[in-house]
PDB file of C-alpha atoms and ligand atoms in Angstrom:
ATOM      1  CA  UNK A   1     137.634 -22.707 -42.904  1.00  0.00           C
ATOM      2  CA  UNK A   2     137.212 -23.946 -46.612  1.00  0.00           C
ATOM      3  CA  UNK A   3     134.402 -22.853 -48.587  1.00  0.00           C
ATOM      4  CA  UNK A   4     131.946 -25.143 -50.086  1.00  0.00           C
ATOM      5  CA  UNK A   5     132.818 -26.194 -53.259  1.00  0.00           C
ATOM      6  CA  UNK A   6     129.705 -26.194 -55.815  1.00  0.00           C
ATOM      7  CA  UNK A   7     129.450 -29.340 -57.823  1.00  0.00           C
ATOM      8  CA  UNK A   8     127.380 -28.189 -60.922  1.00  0.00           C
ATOM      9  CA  UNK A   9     125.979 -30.787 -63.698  1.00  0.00           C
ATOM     10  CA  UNK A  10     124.832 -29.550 -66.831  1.00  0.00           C
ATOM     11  CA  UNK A  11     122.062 -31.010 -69.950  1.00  0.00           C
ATOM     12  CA  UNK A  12     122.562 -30.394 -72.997  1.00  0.00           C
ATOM     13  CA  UNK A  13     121.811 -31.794 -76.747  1.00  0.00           C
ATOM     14  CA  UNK A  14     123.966 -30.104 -79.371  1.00  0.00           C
ATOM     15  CA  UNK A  15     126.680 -27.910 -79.667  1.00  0.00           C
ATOM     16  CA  UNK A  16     127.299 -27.047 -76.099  1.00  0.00           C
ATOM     17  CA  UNK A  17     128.663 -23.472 -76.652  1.00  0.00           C
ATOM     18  CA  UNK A  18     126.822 -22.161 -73.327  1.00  0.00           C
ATOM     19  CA  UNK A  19     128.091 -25.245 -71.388  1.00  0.00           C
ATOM     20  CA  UNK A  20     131.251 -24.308 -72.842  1.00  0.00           C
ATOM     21  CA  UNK A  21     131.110 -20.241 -71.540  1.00  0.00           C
ATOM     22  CA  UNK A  22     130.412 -21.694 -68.422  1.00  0.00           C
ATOM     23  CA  UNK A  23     133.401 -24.260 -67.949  1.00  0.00           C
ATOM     24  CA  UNK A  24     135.644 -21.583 -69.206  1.00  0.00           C
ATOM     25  CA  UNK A  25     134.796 -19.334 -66.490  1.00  0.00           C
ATOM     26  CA  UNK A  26     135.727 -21.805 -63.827  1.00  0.00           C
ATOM     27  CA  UNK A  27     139.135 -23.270 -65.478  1.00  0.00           C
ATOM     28  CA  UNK A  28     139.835 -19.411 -65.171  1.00  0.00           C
ATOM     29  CA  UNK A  29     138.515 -18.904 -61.525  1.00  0.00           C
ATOM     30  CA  UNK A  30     135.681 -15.989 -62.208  1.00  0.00           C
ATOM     31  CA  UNK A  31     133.513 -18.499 -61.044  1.00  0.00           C
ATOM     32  CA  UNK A  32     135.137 -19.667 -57.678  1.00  0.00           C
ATOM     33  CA  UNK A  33     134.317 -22.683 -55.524  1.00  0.00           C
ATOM     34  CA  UNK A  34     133.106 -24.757 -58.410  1.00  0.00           C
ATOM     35  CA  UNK A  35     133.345 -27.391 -60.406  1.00  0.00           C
ATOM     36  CA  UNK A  36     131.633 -29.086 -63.506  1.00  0.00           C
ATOM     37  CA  UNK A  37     131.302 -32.091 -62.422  1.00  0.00           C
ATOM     38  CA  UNK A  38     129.347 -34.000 -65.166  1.00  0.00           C
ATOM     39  CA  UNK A  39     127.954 -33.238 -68.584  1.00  0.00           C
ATOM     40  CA  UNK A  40     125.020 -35.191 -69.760  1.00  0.00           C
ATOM     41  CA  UNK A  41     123.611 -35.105 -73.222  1.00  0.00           C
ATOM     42  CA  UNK A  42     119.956 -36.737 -74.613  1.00  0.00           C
ATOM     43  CA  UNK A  43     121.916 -36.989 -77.923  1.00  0.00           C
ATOM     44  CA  UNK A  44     124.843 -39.264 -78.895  1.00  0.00           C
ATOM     45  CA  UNK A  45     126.308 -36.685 -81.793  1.00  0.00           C
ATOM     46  CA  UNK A  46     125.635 -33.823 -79.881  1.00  0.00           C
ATOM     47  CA  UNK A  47     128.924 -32.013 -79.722  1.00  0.00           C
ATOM     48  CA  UNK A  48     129.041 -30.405 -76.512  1.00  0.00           C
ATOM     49  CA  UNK A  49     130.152 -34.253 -75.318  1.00  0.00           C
ATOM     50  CA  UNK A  50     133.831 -33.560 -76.713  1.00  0.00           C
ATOM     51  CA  UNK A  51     133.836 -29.870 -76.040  1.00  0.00           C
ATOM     52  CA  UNK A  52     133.107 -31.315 -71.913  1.00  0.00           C
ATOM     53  CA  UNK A  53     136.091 -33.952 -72.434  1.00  0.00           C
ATOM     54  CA  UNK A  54     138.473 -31.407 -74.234  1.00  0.00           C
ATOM     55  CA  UNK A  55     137.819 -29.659 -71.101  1.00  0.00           C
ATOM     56  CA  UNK A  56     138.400 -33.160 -69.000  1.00  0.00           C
ATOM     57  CA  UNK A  57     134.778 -32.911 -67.826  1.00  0.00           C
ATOM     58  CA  UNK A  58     132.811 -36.412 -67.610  1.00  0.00           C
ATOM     59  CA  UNK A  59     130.734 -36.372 -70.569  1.00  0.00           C
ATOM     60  CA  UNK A  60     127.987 -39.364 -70.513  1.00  0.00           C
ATOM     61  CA  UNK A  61     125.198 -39.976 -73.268  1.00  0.00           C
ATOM     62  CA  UNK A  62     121.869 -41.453 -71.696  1.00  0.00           C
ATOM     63  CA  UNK A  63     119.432 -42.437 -74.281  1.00  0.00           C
ATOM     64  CA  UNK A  64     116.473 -41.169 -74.110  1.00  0.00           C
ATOM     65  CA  UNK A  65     115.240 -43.771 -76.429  1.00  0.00           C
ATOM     66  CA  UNK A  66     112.796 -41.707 -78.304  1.00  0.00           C
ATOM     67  CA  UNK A  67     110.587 -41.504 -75.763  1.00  0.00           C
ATOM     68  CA  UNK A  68     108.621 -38.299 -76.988  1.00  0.00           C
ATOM     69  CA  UNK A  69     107.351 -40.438 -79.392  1.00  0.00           C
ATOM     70  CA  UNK A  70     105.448 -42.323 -77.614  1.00  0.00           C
ATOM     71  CA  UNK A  71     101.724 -41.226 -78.469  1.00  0.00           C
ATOM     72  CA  UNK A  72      99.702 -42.040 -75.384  1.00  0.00           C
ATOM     73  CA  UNK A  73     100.104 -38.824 -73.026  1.00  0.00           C
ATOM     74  CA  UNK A  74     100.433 -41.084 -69.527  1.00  0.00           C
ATOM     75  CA  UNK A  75     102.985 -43.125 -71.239  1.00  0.00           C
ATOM     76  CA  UNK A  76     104.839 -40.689 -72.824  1.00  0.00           C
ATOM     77  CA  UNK A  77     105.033 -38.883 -69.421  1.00  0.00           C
ATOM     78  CA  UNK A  78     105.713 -42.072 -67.706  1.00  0.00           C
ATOM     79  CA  UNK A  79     108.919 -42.821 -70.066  1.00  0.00           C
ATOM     80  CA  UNK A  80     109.746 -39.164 -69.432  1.00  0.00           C
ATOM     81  CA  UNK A  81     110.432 -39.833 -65.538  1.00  0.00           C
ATOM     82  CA  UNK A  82     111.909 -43.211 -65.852  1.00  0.00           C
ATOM     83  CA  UNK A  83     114.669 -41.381 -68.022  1.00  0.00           C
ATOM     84  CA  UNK A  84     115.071 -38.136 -65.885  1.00  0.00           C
ATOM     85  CA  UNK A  85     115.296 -40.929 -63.104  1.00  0.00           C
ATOM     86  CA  UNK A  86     118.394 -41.711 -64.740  1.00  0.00           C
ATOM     87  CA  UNK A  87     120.128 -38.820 -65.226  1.00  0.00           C
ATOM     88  CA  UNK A  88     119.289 -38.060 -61.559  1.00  0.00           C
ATOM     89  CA  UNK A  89     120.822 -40.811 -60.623  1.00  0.00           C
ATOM     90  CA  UNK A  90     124.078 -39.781 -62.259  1.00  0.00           C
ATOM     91  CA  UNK A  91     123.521 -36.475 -60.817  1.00  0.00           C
ATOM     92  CA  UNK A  92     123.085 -37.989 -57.909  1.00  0.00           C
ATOM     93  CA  UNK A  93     126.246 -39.922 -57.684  1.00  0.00           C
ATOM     94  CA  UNK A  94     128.130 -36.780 -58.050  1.00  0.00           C
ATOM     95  CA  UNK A  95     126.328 -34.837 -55.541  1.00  0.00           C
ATOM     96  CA  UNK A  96     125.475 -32.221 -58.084  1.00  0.00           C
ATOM     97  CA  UNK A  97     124.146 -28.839 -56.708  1.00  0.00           C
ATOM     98  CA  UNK A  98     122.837 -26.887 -59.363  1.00  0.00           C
ATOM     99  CA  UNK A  99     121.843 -28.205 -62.957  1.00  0.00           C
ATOM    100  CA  UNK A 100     122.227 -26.234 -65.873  1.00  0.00           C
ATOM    101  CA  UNK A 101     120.110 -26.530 -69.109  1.00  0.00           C
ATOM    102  CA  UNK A 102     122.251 -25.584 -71.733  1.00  0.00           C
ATOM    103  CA  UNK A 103     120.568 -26.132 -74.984  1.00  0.00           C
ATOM    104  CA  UNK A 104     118.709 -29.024 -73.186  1.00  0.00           C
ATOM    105  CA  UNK A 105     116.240 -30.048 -76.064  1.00  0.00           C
ATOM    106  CA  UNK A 106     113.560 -32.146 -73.255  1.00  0.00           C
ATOM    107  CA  UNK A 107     111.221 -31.358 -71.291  1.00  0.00           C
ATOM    108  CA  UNK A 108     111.877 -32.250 -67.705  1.00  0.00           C
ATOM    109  CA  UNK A 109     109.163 -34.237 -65.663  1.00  0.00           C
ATOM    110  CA  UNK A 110     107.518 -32.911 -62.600  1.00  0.00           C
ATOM    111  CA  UNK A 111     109.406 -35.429 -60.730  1.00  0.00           C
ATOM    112  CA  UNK A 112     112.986 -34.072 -61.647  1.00  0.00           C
ATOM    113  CA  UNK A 113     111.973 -30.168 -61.075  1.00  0.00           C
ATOM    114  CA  UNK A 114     110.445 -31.178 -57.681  1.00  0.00           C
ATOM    115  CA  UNK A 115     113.983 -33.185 -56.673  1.00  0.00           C
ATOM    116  CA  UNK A 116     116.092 -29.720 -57.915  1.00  0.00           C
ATOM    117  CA  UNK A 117     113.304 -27.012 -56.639  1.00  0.00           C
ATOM    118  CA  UNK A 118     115.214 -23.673 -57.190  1.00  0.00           C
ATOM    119  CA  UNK A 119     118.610 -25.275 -58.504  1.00  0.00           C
ATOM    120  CA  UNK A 120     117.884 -25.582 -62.199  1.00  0.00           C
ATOM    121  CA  UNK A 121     118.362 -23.022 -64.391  1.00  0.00           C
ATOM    122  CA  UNK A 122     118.326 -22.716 -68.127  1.00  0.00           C
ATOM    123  CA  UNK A 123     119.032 -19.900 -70.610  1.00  0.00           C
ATOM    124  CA  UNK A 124     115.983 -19.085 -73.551  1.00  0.00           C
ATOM    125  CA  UNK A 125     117.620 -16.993 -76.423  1.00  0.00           C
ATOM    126  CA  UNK A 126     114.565 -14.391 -76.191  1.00  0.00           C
ATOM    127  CA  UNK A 127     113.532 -11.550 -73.575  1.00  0.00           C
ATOM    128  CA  UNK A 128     110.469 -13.840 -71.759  1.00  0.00           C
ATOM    129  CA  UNK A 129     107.899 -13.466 -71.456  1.00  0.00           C
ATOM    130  CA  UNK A 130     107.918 -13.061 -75.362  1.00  0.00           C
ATOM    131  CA  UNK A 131     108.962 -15.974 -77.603  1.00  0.00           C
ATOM    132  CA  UNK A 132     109.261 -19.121 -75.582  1.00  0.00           C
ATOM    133  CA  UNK A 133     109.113 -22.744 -77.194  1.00  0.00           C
ATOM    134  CA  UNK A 134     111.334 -22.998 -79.769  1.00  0.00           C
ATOM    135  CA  UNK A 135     112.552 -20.759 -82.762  1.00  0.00           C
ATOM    136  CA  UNK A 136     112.981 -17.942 -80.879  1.00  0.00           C
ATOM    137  CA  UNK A 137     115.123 -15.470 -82.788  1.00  0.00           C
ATOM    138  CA  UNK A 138     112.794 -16.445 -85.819  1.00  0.00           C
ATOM    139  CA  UNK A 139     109.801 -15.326 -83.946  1.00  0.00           C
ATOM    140  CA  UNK A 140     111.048 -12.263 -82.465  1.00  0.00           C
ATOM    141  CA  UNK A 141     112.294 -11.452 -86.001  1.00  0.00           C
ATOM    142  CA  UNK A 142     108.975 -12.413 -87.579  1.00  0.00           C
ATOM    143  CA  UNK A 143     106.904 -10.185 -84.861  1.00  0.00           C
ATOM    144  CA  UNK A 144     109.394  -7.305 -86.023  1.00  0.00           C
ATOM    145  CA  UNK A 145     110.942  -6.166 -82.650  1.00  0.00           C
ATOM    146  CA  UNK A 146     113.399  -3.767 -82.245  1.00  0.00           C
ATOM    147  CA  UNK A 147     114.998  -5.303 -79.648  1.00  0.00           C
ATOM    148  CA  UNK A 148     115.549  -9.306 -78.710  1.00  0.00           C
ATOM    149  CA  UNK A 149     117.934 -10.817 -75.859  1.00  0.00           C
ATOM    150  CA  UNK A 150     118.078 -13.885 -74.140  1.00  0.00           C
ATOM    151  CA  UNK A 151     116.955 -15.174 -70.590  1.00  0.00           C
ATOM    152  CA  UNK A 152     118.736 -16.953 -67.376  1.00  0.00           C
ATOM    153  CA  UNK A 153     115.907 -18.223 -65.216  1.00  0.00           C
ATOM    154  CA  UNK A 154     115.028 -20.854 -62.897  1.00  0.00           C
ATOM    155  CA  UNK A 155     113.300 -23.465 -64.262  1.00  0.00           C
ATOM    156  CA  UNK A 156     109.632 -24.553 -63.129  1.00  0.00           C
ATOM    157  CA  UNK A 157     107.199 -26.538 -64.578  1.00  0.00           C
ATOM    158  CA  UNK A 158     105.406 -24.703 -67.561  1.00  0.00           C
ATOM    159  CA  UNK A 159     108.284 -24.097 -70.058  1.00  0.00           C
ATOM    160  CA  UNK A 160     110.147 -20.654 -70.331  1.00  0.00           C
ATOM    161  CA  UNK A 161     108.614 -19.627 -67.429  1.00  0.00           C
ATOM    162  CA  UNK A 162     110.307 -19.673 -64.257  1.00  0.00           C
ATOM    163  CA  UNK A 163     111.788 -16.679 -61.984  1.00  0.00           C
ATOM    164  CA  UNK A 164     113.837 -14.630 -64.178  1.00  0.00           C
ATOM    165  CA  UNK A 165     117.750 -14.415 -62.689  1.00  0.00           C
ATOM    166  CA  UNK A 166     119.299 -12.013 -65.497  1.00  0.00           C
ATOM    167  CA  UNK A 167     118.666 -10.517 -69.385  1.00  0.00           C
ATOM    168  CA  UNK A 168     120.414  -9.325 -71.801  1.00  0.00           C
ATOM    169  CA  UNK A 169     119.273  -6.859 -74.765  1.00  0.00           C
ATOM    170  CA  UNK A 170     120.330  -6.727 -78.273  1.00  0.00           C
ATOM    171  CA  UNK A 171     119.109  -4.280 -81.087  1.00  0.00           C
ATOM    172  CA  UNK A 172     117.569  -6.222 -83.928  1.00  0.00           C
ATOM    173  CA  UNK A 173     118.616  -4.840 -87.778  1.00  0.00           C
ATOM    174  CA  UNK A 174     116.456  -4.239 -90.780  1.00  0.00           C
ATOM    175  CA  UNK A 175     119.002  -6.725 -92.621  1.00  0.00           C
ATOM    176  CA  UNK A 176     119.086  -9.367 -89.349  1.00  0.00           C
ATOM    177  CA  UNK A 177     118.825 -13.201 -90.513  1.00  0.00           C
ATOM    178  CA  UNK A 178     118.207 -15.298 -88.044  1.00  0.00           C
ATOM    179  CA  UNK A 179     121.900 -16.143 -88.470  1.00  0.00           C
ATOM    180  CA  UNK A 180     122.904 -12.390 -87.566  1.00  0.00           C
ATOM    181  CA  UNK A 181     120.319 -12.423 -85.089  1.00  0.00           C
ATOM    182  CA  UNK A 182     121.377 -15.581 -83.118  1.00  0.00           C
ATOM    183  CA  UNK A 183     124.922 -14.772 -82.931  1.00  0.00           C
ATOM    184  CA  UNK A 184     124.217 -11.265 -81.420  1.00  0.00           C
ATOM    185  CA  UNK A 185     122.118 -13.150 -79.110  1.00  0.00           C
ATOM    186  CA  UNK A 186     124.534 -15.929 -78.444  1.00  0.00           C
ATOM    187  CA  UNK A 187     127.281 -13.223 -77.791  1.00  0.00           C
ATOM    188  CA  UNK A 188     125.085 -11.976 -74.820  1.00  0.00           C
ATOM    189  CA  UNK A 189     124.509 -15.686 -73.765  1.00  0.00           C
ATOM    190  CA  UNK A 190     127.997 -16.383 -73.133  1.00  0.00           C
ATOM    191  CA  UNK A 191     128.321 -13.577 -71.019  1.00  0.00           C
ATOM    192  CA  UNK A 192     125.018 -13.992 -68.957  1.00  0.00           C
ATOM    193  CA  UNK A 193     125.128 -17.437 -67.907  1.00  0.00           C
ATOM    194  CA  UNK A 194     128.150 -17.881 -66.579  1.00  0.00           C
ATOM    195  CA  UNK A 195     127.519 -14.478 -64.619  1.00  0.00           C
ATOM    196  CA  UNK A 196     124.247 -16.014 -63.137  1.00  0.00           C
ATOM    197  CA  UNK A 197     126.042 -19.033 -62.037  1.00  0.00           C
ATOM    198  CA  UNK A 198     128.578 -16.909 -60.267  1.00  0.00           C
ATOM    199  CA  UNK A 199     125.806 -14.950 -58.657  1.00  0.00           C
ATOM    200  CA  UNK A 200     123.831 -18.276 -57.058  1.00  0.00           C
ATOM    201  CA  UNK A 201     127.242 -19.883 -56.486  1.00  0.00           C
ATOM    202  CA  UNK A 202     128.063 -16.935 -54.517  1.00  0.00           C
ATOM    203  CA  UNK A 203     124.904 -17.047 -52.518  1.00  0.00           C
ATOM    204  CA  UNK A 204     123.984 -13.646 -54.312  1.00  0.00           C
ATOM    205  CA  UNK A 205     120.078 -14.693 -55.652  1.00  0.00           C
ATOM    206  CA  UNK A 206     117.158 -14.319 -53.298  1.00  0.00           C
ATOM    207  CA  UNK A 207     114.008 -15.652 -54.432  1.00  0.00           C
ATOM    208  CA  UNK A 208     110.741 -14.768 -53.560  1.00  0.00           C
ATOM    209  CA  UNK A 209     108.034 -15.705 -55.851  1.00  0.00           C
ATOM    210  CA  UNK A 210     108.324 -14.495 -59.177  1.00  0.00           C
ATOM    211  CA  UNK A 211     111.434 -12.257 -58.140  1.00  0.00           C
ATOM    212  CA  UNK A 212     114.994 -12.828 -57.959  1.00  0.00           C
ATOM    213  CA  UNK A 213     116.978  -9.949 -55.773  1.00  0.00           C
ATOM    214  CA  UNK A 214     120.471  -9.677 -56.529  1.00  0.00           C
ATOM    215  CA  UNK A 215     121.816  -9.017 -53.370  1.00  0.00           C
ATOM    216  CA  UNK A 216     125.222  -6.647 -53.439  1.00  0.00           C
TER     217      UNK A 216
HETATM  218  C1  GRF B   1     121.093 -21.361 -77.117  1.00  0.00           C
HETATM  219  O1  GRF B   1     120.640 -20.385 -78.019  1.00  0.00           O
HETATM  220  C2  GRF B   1     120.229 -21.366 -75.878  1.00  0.00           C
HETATM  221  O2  GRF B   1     119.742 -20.116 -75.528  1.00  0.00           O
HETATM  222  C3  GRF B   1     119.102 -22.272 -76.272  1.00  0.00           C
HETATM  223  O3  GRF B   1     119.687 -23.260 -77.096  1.00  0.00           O
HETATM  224  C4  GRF B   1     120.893 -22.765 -77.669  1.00  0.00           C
HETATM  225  C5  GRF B   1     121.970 -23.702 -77.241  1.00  0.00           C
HETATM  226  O4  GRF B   1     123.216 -23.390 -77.819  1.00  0.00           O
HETATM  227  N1  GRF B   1     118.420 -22.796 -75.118  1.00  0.00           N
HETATM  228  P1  GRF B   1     124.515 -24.072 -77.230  1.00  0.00           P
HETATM  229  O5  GRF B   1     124.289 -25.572 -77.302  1.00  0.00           O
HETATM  230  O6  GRF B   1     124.708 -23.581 -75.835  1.00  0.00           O
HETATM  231  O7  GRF B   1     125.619 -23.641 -78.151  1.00  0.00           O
END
């Protein structure tokens, strides 16, 4: 019998180096019985859109229109769905099984995170809990830890938050930049993501509550 092949669809808004890690690891079979489908980015420039086609993955811009501007809350959040609608509906099209943030500057709506419930995941360049939001290699740096990382998690509602799927830890240097910081960080990224996608592609993650168990 033929396995299920995984049809994965991935967000992003710049440069699309994670996205890339991940397609990689397919076109070289570590990550079996998938495929990246689609890419979708909220920005036109963003240059993960040519990295996806130079790996002859669909890359489509939606425009998000600049919705976040919008300065009444119920609108803004209203604009918010109508464009997640959208992607979903790409998504959709494709019959996409598990979404990956990657460097996915917008919030999602309620509406989208409900439609995915446990299929979403993103990676945060920090050890959550500490340092979510944005900047965070400049606030671990700033707070003067020893150690920084980044995070693979499912994504829920509040930001940063969700079930936590794998980390990775990096020492931080009296001399770090953010620039020295980032790339040590961004190292570890490449290396996690993919490896979390292979685990839930693989049927390895069981979640219960805040807890993912890696089974062997
Ligand atoms: C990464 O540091 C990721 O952890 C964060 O945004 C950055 C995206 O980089 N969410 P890239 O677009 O994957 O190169």
């Amino acid at each position: 019998m033929e396995s299920k092949v995984f049809s994965i669809g991935i967000l992003v808004s710049g440069r699309g180096s994670n996205m890339e890690a991940v397609i990689r690891k397919v076109e070289e079979g570590y990550i079996k019985n998938a495929k990246v489908v689609v890419v979708i980015s909220s920005r036109r420039d963003a240059p993960a859109l040519e990295k996806a086609r130079a790996h002859g993955v669909e890359a489509l811009f939606i425009d998000p229109k600049d919705f976040w501007k919008e300065p009444d809350y119920e609108r803004r959040e209203k604009l918010r769905e109508e464009y997640d609608r959208k992607i979903i509906a790409e998504l959709e099209k494709r019959n996409v099984d598990l979404v990956l943030l990657a460097g996915y500057m917008l919030k999602l709506s309620p509406h989208f995170i409900r439609k995915y419930k446990g299929k979403i995941m993103n990676i945060h360049p920090s050890l959550l809990p500490a340092f979510p939001g944005l900047n965070a290699q400049k606030q671990a740096l700033e707070y003067g830890v020893k150690y920084a990382g980044c995070t693979v998690h499912f994504v829920e509602e509040e930001v940063d938050h969700g079930p936590i799927i794998l980390q990775a830890v990096v020492p931080v240097y009296d001399d770090d930049t953010v620039e020295t910081l980032s790339e040590r960080i961004l190292e570890k990224e490449h290396e996690i993501y993919p490896e979390a996608v292979k685990l839930y592609v693989e049927g390895k993650l069981e979640v219960s509550g805040r807890k993912v168990r890696i089974k062997a």
